[in-house]
Amino acid sequence: MTASFQPASPTTASTQDLRVDQALSQLASLLQPLGPVAELETLALADALDRVLAEDIVSPVDVPAHDNAAMDGYAFDGGQLQAAHAGSPAAPLVLRVVGQALAGKPWHGTVQAGECIKIMTGAVLPSGLDTVIAHERTVSAGTDHIGIPAGSVRAGDNRRLRGEDLSLGRVALAAGQRLHPAALGLIASLGQPQVRVRRRLRVAYFSTGDEILHPGTAPREGAVYDSNRFSLIGLLQRMGVQVLDLGVVADEPEALQERLREAASLADVVLTSGGISAGEADHTRAMLQRMGCVHFWRLAMRPGRPLAVGLLQPDAGTPFAASRTPARTTVLIGLPGNPVAAMVSFLVFVRPALLQLMGAAQAAAEPVALPQAVAAHALSKRPGRTEYQRGLLSTGADGRCLVRTTGPQGSGVLRSMAEADCLIVLEHERGAVQAGETVSILPLQAFP
């Protein structure tokens, strides 16, 4: 990433609760001068899943390369249909079968009027033939002859035209495309074995808190197991970024400062959970102000009101920065410690931020209208904040999409997140929702 962007003064951090839409806009503006990761690499297609395309893929050929059959059947000149049925509308068109075309094995003979060839899906249509009829729609008309009943097919049916998928010189995939399986298949269909992509975004993560235990260790009074580390790292891995797991940091300013310096020297983005509220042991936000700048940290959002967003500019003279990379601006996002709040905040804020820094085109797209569902029961909500309630979708007797909550919506009830298949999005101005009202939903399967 470029390092020319200089953090604003820490005093610019807002002391008011920002609306979610305002915070998303500010976050995008904060990241815009940094730009996406600049380093590029060439990968084999088999290694490029979920990477971000760095250059347009321009089709070097027409796809398909020839007119071909869209199904198994018989290929013939469709112009014969009108003439055959003109005198006797009920009479079938009778054709003699003179050859066979297979996928990869074209028919090179000549097909005259009154003739056809047997053809398989994907096989090249010989010159002069423009129509394919399925086997089951024909009738036997003697040895090596078929009959095509009136009205069973129209001229031009079941033909794939040359270049109808992609024409020579057309952009098949634009730079910024995340390479999902279908995109990789499309590139392969053009005969290209490699692809130029941006390097993986490096994201360092650590949890904070004296109360945090690693799973597998003995429990102790007042302590909790570190669920956030596994949930958030799982979300990061699904995005295809390079994850640097820096473990857990105690509630000690010196330890936190050293871990932040280490993380900033290694990564493009530092992601933490916990330590951003106003408690005496919550040091992450204060350390961010000391090492860089806090741009905002309180949101009109539930769950997830505390969320620290800013930039780190570590001292180039520290051992970590000097030994690994030159000092540069690193993005820090401090998530709340409550498990559900951390996951919801990740989906709403961290994911779009990472996509922007990855250079993914969807990060810059206009917001897409959320799907709608009907509330199966009343939902408690007060105006003045955006709420994300965990929900379960079903289909009502009338065929409409229904949604209900998973039960208690506390930000520490991780079970509710594990059971949910969507988030019910209740907008900033909205109040309580009555059963039968329409609400917006965010399907969780939409987040690969």
Coordinates of C-alpha atoms in Angstrom, one line a residue:
M1 CA 0.0 0.0 0.0
T2 CA 1.1 3.6 -0.5
A3 CA 2.4 5.4 2.6
S4 CA 1.8 9.0 1.5
F5 CA -1.5 9.4 3.5
Q6 CA -0.9 11.2 6.7
P7 CA -3.3 10.6 9.6
A8 CA -5.4 13.5 10.8
S9 CA -5.1 14.9 14.3
P10 CA -6.5 12.6 17.0
T11 CA -8.8 15.4 18.0
T12 CA -10.9 14.8 14.9
A13 CA -12.4 11.7 16.4
S14 CA -16.1 12.1 16.9
T15 CA -17.5 12.1 20.4
Q16 CA -21.0 11.5 19.0
D17 CA -22.6 8.2 18.1
L18 CA -22.4 8.0 14.3
R19 CA -25.2 6.6 12.1
V20 CA -24.1 3.4 10.4
D21 CA -24.4 4.9 6.9
Q22 CA -22.3 7.9 8.0
A23 CA -19.7 5.6 9.5
L24 CA -19.5 3.5 6.4
S25 CA -19.0 6.6 4.3
Q26 CA -16.3 7.9 6.6
L27 CA -14.5 4.6 6.5
A28 CA -14.5 4.4 2.7
S29 CA -13.2 8.0 2.5
L30 CA -10.5 7.2 5.1
L31 CA -9.3 4.2 3.1
Q32 CA -9.5 5.8 -0.4
P33 CA -6.1 7.6 -0.3
L34 CA -4.4 4.4 0.7
G35 CA -5.6 2.6 -2.4
P36 CA -5.6 -1.2 -2.9
V37 CA -2.5 -3.3 -2.3
A38 CA -0.2 -2.5 -5.2
E39 CA 1.9 -5.7 -5.5
L40 CA 0.9 -8.1 -8.2
E41 CA 1.6 -11.7 -8.9
T42 CA 0.9 -14.3 -11.6
L43 CA -0.7 -17.5 -10.4
A44 CA -1.8 -20.8 -12.0
L45 CA -5.6 -20.9 -12.1
A46 CA -5.7 -23.7 -9.6
D47 CA -4.1 -21.4 -7.0
A48 CA -6.2 -18.3 -7.7
L49 CA -9.5 -19.0 -6.0
D50 CA -10.8 -15.9 -4.1
R51 CA -8.0 -13.7 -5.3
V52 CA -8.7 -10.3 -6.8
L53 CA -8.1 -9.9 -10.6
A54 CA -5.4 -7.2 -11.3
E55 CA -6.0 -6.9 -15.0
D56 CA -8.9 -7.2 -17.4
I57 CA -9.3 -10.7 -19.0
V58 CA -9.9 -10.1 -22.7
S59 CA -11.2 -12.9 -24.7
P60 CA -8.7 -14.1 -27.4
V61 CA -11.4 -16.1 -29.2
D62 CA -15.1 -16.3 -29.9
V63 CA -16.9 -18.4 -27.3
P64 CA -18.3 -20.7 -28.6
A65 CA -15.9 -20.8 -31.5
H66 CA -18.5 -22.2 -33.9
D67 CA -22.3 -22.5 -34.2
N68 CA -23.1 -25.7 -32.3
A69 CA -25.9 -27.9 -31.1
A70 CA -27.5 -27.1 -27.8
M71 CA -28.9 -30.7 -27.3
D72 CA -28.6 -34.2 -28.7
G73 CA -30.8 -34.7 -31.8
Y74 CA -30.8 -34.1 -35.5
A75 CA -29.4 -31.0 -37.3
F76 CA -31.0 -29.7 -40.5
D77 CA -31.8 -26.6 -42.6
G78 CA -34.7 -25.0 -40.8
G79 CA -35.8 -23.3 -44.0
Q80 CA -37.3 -26.6 -45.1
L81 CA -40.0 -26.5 -42.4
Q82 CA -42.2 -23.8 -44.0
A83 CA -42.0 -25.4 -47.5
A84 CA -42.8 -28.9 -46.2
H85 CA -45.9 -27.7 -44.3
A86 CA -47.2 -25.2 -46.9
G87 CA -49.2 -27.8 -48.9
S88 CA -50.1 -30.2 -46.1
P89 CA -49.9 -28.5 -42.7
A90 CA -50.3 -31.8 -40.8
A91 CA -47.7 -33.7 -42.7
P92 CA -44.2 -34.2 -41.1
L93 CA -41.0 -33.1 -42.7
V94 CA -39.2 -36.3 -43.7
L95 CA -35.4 -36.2 -43.8
R96 CA -32.7 -38.8 -44.6
V97 CA -29.9 -39.2 -42.0
V98 CA -26.6 -39.0 -43.8
G99 CA -24.0 -38.7 -41.0
Q100 CA -23.2 -38.0 -37.4
A101 CA -21.4 -35.1 -35.6
L102 CA -19.9 -35.6 -32.2
A103 CA -18.5 -33.0 -29.8
G104 CA -14.9 -32.7 -30.9
K105 CA -15.5 -34.7 -34.1
P106 CA -17.2 -32.5 -36.7
W107 CA -19.1 -33.8 -39.7
H108 CA -17.2 -32.7 -42.8
G109 CA -19.6 -34.0 -45.5
T110 CA -22.2 -32.1 -47.5
V111 CA -25.8 -32.1 -46.4
Q112 CA -28.3 -31.6 -49.2
A113 CA -31.9 -30.6 -49.1
G114 CA -34.0 -33.4 -47.6
E115 CA -31.1 -34.6 -45.5
C116 CA -30.0 -34.2 -41.9
I117 CA -27.3 -35.5 -39.6
K118 CA -27.4 -37.0 -36.1
I119 CA -25.7 -34.6 -33.7
M120 CA -24.6 -34.5 -30.1
T121 CA -24.6 -31.5 -27.6
G122 CA -21.8 -29.2 -28.3
A123 CA -21.0 -30.6 -31.8
V124 CA -20.2 -28.1 -34.6
L125 CA -23.2 -27.4 -36.9
P126 CA -22.1 -28.0 -40.5
S127 CA -22.4 -25.1 -42.9
G128 CA -26.1 -24.6 -44.0
L129 CA -27.6 -26.2 -41.0
D130 CA -29.2 -24.0 -38.4
T131 CA -31.8 -26.0 -36.5
V132 CA -31.6 -28.9 -34.1
I133 CA -34.6 -31.1 -33.0
A134 CA -34.4 -33.4 -30.0
H135 CA -34.5 -37.1 -30.6
E136 CA -37.7 -37.6 -28.7
R137 CA -39.6 -35.1 -30.8
T138 CA -39.0 -37.0 -34.1
V139 CA -40.8 -40.0 -35.5
S140 CA -39.5 -42.9 -37.5
A141 CA -40.0 -42.6 -41.2
G142 CA -38.2 -45.7 -42.5
T143 CA -34.6 -46.9 -42.7
D144 CA -32.2 -43.9 -42.2
H145 CA -35.1 -41.5 -42.2
I146 CA -36.8 -39.4 -39.6
G147 CA -40.1 -37.4 -39.6
I148 CA -40.4 -34.0 -37.9
P149 CA -44.0 -33.4 -36.9
A150 CA -45.6 -30.0 -37.7
G151 CA -45.1 -27.5 -34.9
S152 CA -42.5 -29.5 -33.1
V153 CA -39.6 -27.1 -33.8
R154 CA -39.0 -23.7 -35.3
A155 CA -36.2 -22.7 -37.6
G156 CA -33.1 -21.7 -35.6
D157 CA -34.1 -23.6 -32.5
N158 CA -31.5 -25.3 -30.2
R159 CA -28.5 -23.6 -31.8
R160 CA -25.7 -21.9 -29.9
L161 CA -24.3 -19.1 -32.0
R162 CA -20.6 -18.5 -32.5
G163 CA -19.5 -15.8 -30.0
E164 CA -22.8 -15.6 -28.2
D165 CA -21.1 -16.1 -24.8
L166 CA -18.0 -14.0 -25.6
S167 CA -16.9 -12.4 -28.8
L168 CA -13.2 -12.0 -29.7
G169 CA -11.7 -8.9 -28.0
R170 CA -14.5 -8.5 -25.4
V171 CA -13.6 -8.1 -21.7
A172 CA -14.6 -11.4 -20.2
L173 CA -13.7 -10.3 -16.6
A174 CA -12.9 -6.8 -15.4
A175 CA -10.0 -6.0 -13.0
G176 CA -11.3 -6.1 -9.5
Q177 CA -13.3 -9.3 -9.9
R178 CA -12.9 -11.7 -7.1
L179 CA -12.2 -15.1 -8.6
H180 CA -15.0 -17.4 -7.5
P181 CA -15.2 -20.9 -9.1
A182 CA -17.3 -19.7 -12.1
A183 CA -14.8 -17.0 -12.9
L184 CA -12.0 -19.5 -12.8
G185 CA -13.9 -21.7 -15.2
L186 CA -14.5 -18.8 -17.5
I187 CA -10.8 -18.0 -17.7
A188 CA -10.0 -21.7 -18.3
S189 CA -12.6 -21.7 -21.1
L190 CA -10.5 -19.1 -22.9
G191 CA -7.4 -21.3 -22.8
Q192 CA -5.5 -19.2 -20.2
P193 CA -3.6 -21.3 -17.7
Q194 CA -2.5 -18.3 -15.5
V195 CA -4.0 -15.1 -14.1
R196 CA -2.6 -11.8 -12.9
V197 CA -3.8 -11.0 -9.4
R198 CA -3.2 -8.6 -6.5
R199 CA -1.2 -10.0 -3.6
R200 CA -3.2 -11.1 -0.6
L201 CA -4.1 -8.4 1.9
R202 CA -2.3 -9.1 5.1
V203 CA -4.5 -8.8 8.2
A204 CA -3.1 -9.3 11.7
Y205 CA -5.6 -10.2 14.5
F206 CA -5.3 -10.4 18.2
S207 CA -7.8 -10.6 21.1
T208 CA -7.4 -8.4 24.2
G209 CA -8.2 -8.9 27.9
D210 CA -7.0 -10.5 31.1
E211 CA -10.1 -12.7 31.2
I212 CA -9.4 -14.4 27.9
L213 CA -8.5 -18.2 28.0
H214 CA -7.4 -20.4 25.1
P215 CA -9.7 -23.3 24.5
G216 CA -8.3 -26.4 26.1
T217 CA -6.9 -24.7 29.2
A218 CA -8.4 -25.1 32.6
P219 CA -11.3 -22.7 33.4
R220 CA -11.0 -20.1 36.1
E221 CA -13.4 -17.9 37.9
G222 CA -14.3 -14.8 35.9
A223 CA -12.6 -15.9 32.7
V224 CA -14.0 -16.7 29.3
Y225 CA -12.7 -18.8 26.4
D226 CA -11.6 -16.9 23.3
S227 CA -14.4 -17.4 20.9
N228 CA -13.8 -14.2 19.0
R229 CA -10.4 -15.3 17.8
F230 CA -11.9 -18.4 16.0
S231 CA -15.0 -16.7 14.7
L232 CA -13.2 -13.6 13.3
I233 CA -10.2 -15.6 11.9
G234 CA -12.7 -17.9 10.2
L235 CA -14.4 -14.9 8.6
L236 CA -11.1 -13.5 7.5
Q237 CA -10.1 -16.8 5.9
R238 CA -13.3 -17.0 4.0
M239 CA -12.4 -13.6 2.4
G240 CA -9.1 -15.0 1.1
V241 CA -6.8 -12.7 3.0
Q242 CA -3.5 -13.7 4.6
V243 CA -4.3 -14.0 8.3
L244 CA -1.6 -13.3 10.9
D245 CA -2.8 -14.8 14.2
L246 CA -1.1 -12.8 17.0
G247 CA -2.9 -14.5 19.9
V248 CA -4.1 -12.7 23.0
V249 CA -2.8 -9.5 24.7
A250 CA -3.3 -8.8 28.4
D251 CA -4.9 -5.5 29.6
E252 CA -1.5 -3.8 29.9
P253 CA -0.7 -0.7 27.9
E254 CA 3.0 -1.6 27.3
A255 CA 2.1 -5.1 26.1
L256 CA -0.6 -3.7 23.9
Q257 CA 1.7 -1.0 22.4
E258 CA 4.3 -3.6 21.5
R259 CA 1.8 -6.0 19.9
L260 CA 0.3 -3.1 17.9
R261 CA 3.8 -2.1 16.7
E262 CA 4.5 -5.7 15.7
A263 CA 1.1 -6.0 13.9
A264 CA 1.5 -2.7 12.1
S265 CA 5.0 -3.8 10.8
L266 CA 3.6 -7.0 9.5
A267 CA 0.2 -6.2 8.1
D268 CA -1.9 -3.9 6.0
V269 CA -4.8 -4.1 8.5
V270 CA -4.8 -4.7 12.2
L271 CA -8.0 -6.2 13.6
T272 CA -8.6 -6.5 17.4
S273 CA -11.5 -7.4 19.6
G274 CA -12.1 -6.0 23.1
G275 CA -10.6 -3.0 24.9
I276 CA -12.4 -0.2 23.0
S277 CA -15.1 0.8 25.5
A278 CA -14.7 3.5 28.2
G279 CA -13.6 1.2 31.0
E280 CA -10.4 1.7 33.0
A281 CA -8.8 -1.4 31.5
D282 CA -9.9 -0.7 27.9
H283 CA -6.6 0.6 26.4
T284 CA -6.9 -0.1 22.6
R285 CA -8.6 3.2 21.7
A286 CA -6.2 5.2 23.9
M287 CA -3.2 3.5 22.4
L288 CA -4.5 4.1 18.9
Q289 CA -4.7 7.8 19.7
R290 CA -1.1 7.7 20.9
M291 CA 0.2 5.8 17.9
G292 CA -1.9 7.3 15.1
C293 CA -5.4 8.6 15.0
V294 CA -8.9 7.6 16.0
H295 CA -11.5 8.7 13.4
F296 CA -14.5 7.4 15.1
W297 CA -15.4 4.9 17.8
R298 CA -19.0 5.1 18.8
L299 CA -21.9 4.1 16.6
A300 CA -25.6 4.3 16.7
M301 CA -25.8 0.6 16.2
R302 CA -26.9 -2.5 18.1
P303 CA -25.0 -4.8 18.7
G304 CA -21.7 -3.1 18.2
R305 CA -21.8 0.5 19.6
P306 CA -18.1 0.7 20.4
L307 CA -16.0 0.2 17.2
A308 CA -12.6 2.0 16.9
V309 CA -11.5 2.9 13.4
G310 CA -8.2 4.7 12.7
L311 CA -4.8 4.7 11.3
L312 CA -1.5 3.6 12.9
Q313 CA 1.8 5.2 11.9
P314 CA 4.3 3.3 14.0
D315 CA 7.7 4.7 14.8
A316 CA 10.1 3.6 12.1
G317 CA 12.8 3.3 14.8
T318 CA 11.1 0.5 16.6
P319 CA 12.7 -3.0 16.3
F320 CA 9.7 -4.4 14.6
A321 CA 9.3 -1.7 11.9
A322 CA 13.1 -1.4 11.3
S323 CA 13.6 -5.2 10.9
R324 CA 10.6 -5.9 8.6
T325 CA 9.2 -3.0 6.5
P326 CA 9.5 0.8 6.3
A327 CA 7.1 2.7 8.4
R328 CA 3.8 3.1 6.7
T329 CA 0.2 3.8 7.4
T330 CA -1.7 0.7 8.7
V331 CA -5.5 0.6 9.2
L332 CA -6.7 -0.5 12.6
I333 CA -10.2 -1.6 13.4
G334 CA -11.0 -2.4 17.0
L335 CA -14.1 -4.5 17.4
P336 CA -16.2 -4.9 20.5
G337 CA -15.4 -7.8 22.8
N338 CA -18.9 -9.3 23.0
P339 CA -19.0 -12.2 20.5
V340 CA -22.1 -11.4 18.5
A341 CA -21.2 -7.7 18.4
A342 CA -17.8 -8.6 17.1
M343 CA -19.2 -10.7 14.3
V344 CA -21.9 -8.3 13.3
S345 CA -19.5 -5.4 13.2
F346 CA -17.1 -7.5 11.1
L347 CA -19.9 -8.1 8.5
V348 CA -21.1 -4.6 8.4
F349 CA -17.8 -2.7 8.6
V350 CA -14.7 -4.8 8.3
R351 CA -15.7 -6.8 5.3
P352 CA -16.4 -3.8 3.0
A353 CA -13.2 -2.2 4.3
L354 CA -11.1 -5.2 3.4
L355 CA -12.7 -5.5 0.0
Q356 CA -11.8 -1.9 -0.7
L357 CA -8.2 -2.5 0.3
M358 CA -8.1 -5.7 -1.7
G359 CA -9.1 -3.8 -4.8
A360 CA -12.3 -5.7 -5.2
A361 CA -14.8 -4.1 -7.6
Q362 CA -17.8 -4.9 -5.4
A363 CA -16.5 -2.6 -2.7
A364 CA -17.1 0.4 -4.9
A365 CA -20.5 -0.6 -6.2
E366 CA -23.6 1.2 -5.3
P367 CA -25.4 -0.3 -2.3
V368 CA -27.7 -3.1 -3.3
A369 CA -31.3 -3.1 -2.0
L370 CA -31.6 -5.8 0.7
P371 CA -34.0 -8.7 0.3
Q372 CA -37.3 -8.3 2.1
A373 CA -39.2 -10.7 4.4
V374 CA -42.3 -10.5 6.6
A375 CA -41.9 -10.4 10.3
A376 CA -43.4 -13.5 11.9
H377 CA -43.8 -11.7 15.2
A378 CA -43.4 -8.3 16.8
L379 CA -39.8 -7.0 17.1
S380 CA -38.7 -4.6 19.7
K381 CA -36.8 -1.6 18.4
R382 CA -36.4 2.1 19.3
P383 CA -35.6 4.8 16.7
G384 CA -32.2 6.4 16.7
R385 CA -30.0 3.4 15.9
T386 CA -29.6 0.6 13.4
E387 CA -30.2 -2.8 14.8
Y388 CA -29.1 -6.2 13.5
Q389 CA -31.2 -9.0 15.0
R390 CA -30.4 -12.6 14.4
G391 CA -33.1 -14.3 12.3
L392 CA -34.4 -17.5 10.8
L393 CA -36.1 -17.6 7.4
S394 CA -39.1 -19.8 6.5
T395 CA -41.8 -19.9 3.9
G396 CA -45.4 -19.1 4.9
A397 CA -48.5 -20.8 3.8
D398 CA -49.1 -18.0 1.3
G399 CA -45.6 -18.5 -0.2
R400 CA -44.1 -15.3 1.3
C401 CA -40.7 -15.3 3.0
L402 CA -41.1 -15.1 6.8
V403 CA -38.5 -14.2 9.3
R404 CA -38.4 -14.7 13.1
T405 CA -35.6 -14.0 15.6
T406 CA -33.5 -16.8 17.1
G407 CA -34.6 -15.7 20.6
P408 CA -32.7 -13.6 23.1
Q409 CA -30.7 -10.9 21.2
G410 CA -28.0 -10.1 23.8
S411 CA -24.6 -9.3 22.2
G412 CA -23.0 -12.1 24.2
V413 CA -25.5 -14.8 23.1
L414 CA -23.2 -16.5 20.6
R415 CA -25.7 -19.4 20.2
S416 CA -28.1 -17.0 18.5
M417 CA -25.5 -16.3 15.8
A418 CA -24.7 -20.0 15.3
E419 CA -28.4 -20.7 14.8
A420 CA -29.2 -17.7 12.5
D421 CA -29.3 -17.8 8.7
C422 CA -29.8 -14.1 8.3
L423 CA -29.6 -10.7 10.1
I424 CA -32.8 -8.7 10.4
V425 CA -31.8 -5.1 9.5
L426 CA -33.9 -2.5 11.3
E427 CA -33.1 0.9 10.0
H428 CA -32.0 4.0 12.0
E429 CA -35.3 5.8 12.0
R430 CA -37.5 2.7 12.5
G431 CA -39.3 1.9 15.7
A432 CA -41.0 -1.2 16.9
V433 CA -42.1 -3.7 14.2
Q434 CA -45.5 -5.4 14.3
A435 CA -46.1 -8.9 13.1
G436 CA -46.8 -8.9 9.3
E437 CA -44.7 -5.8 8.6
T438 CA -42.0 -6.0 5.9
V439 CA -38.4 -5.9 7.1
S440 CA -35.0 -6.0 5.4
I441 CA -32.8 -9.0 5.8
L442 CA -29.1 -9.8 5.2
P443 CA -28.7 -13.5 4.4
L444 CA -25.6 -14.8 6.1
Q445 CA -24.8 -17.1 3.2
A446 CA -24.2 -14.0 1.1
F447 CA -20.8 -13.7 2.9
P448 CA -18.4 -16.1 1.3

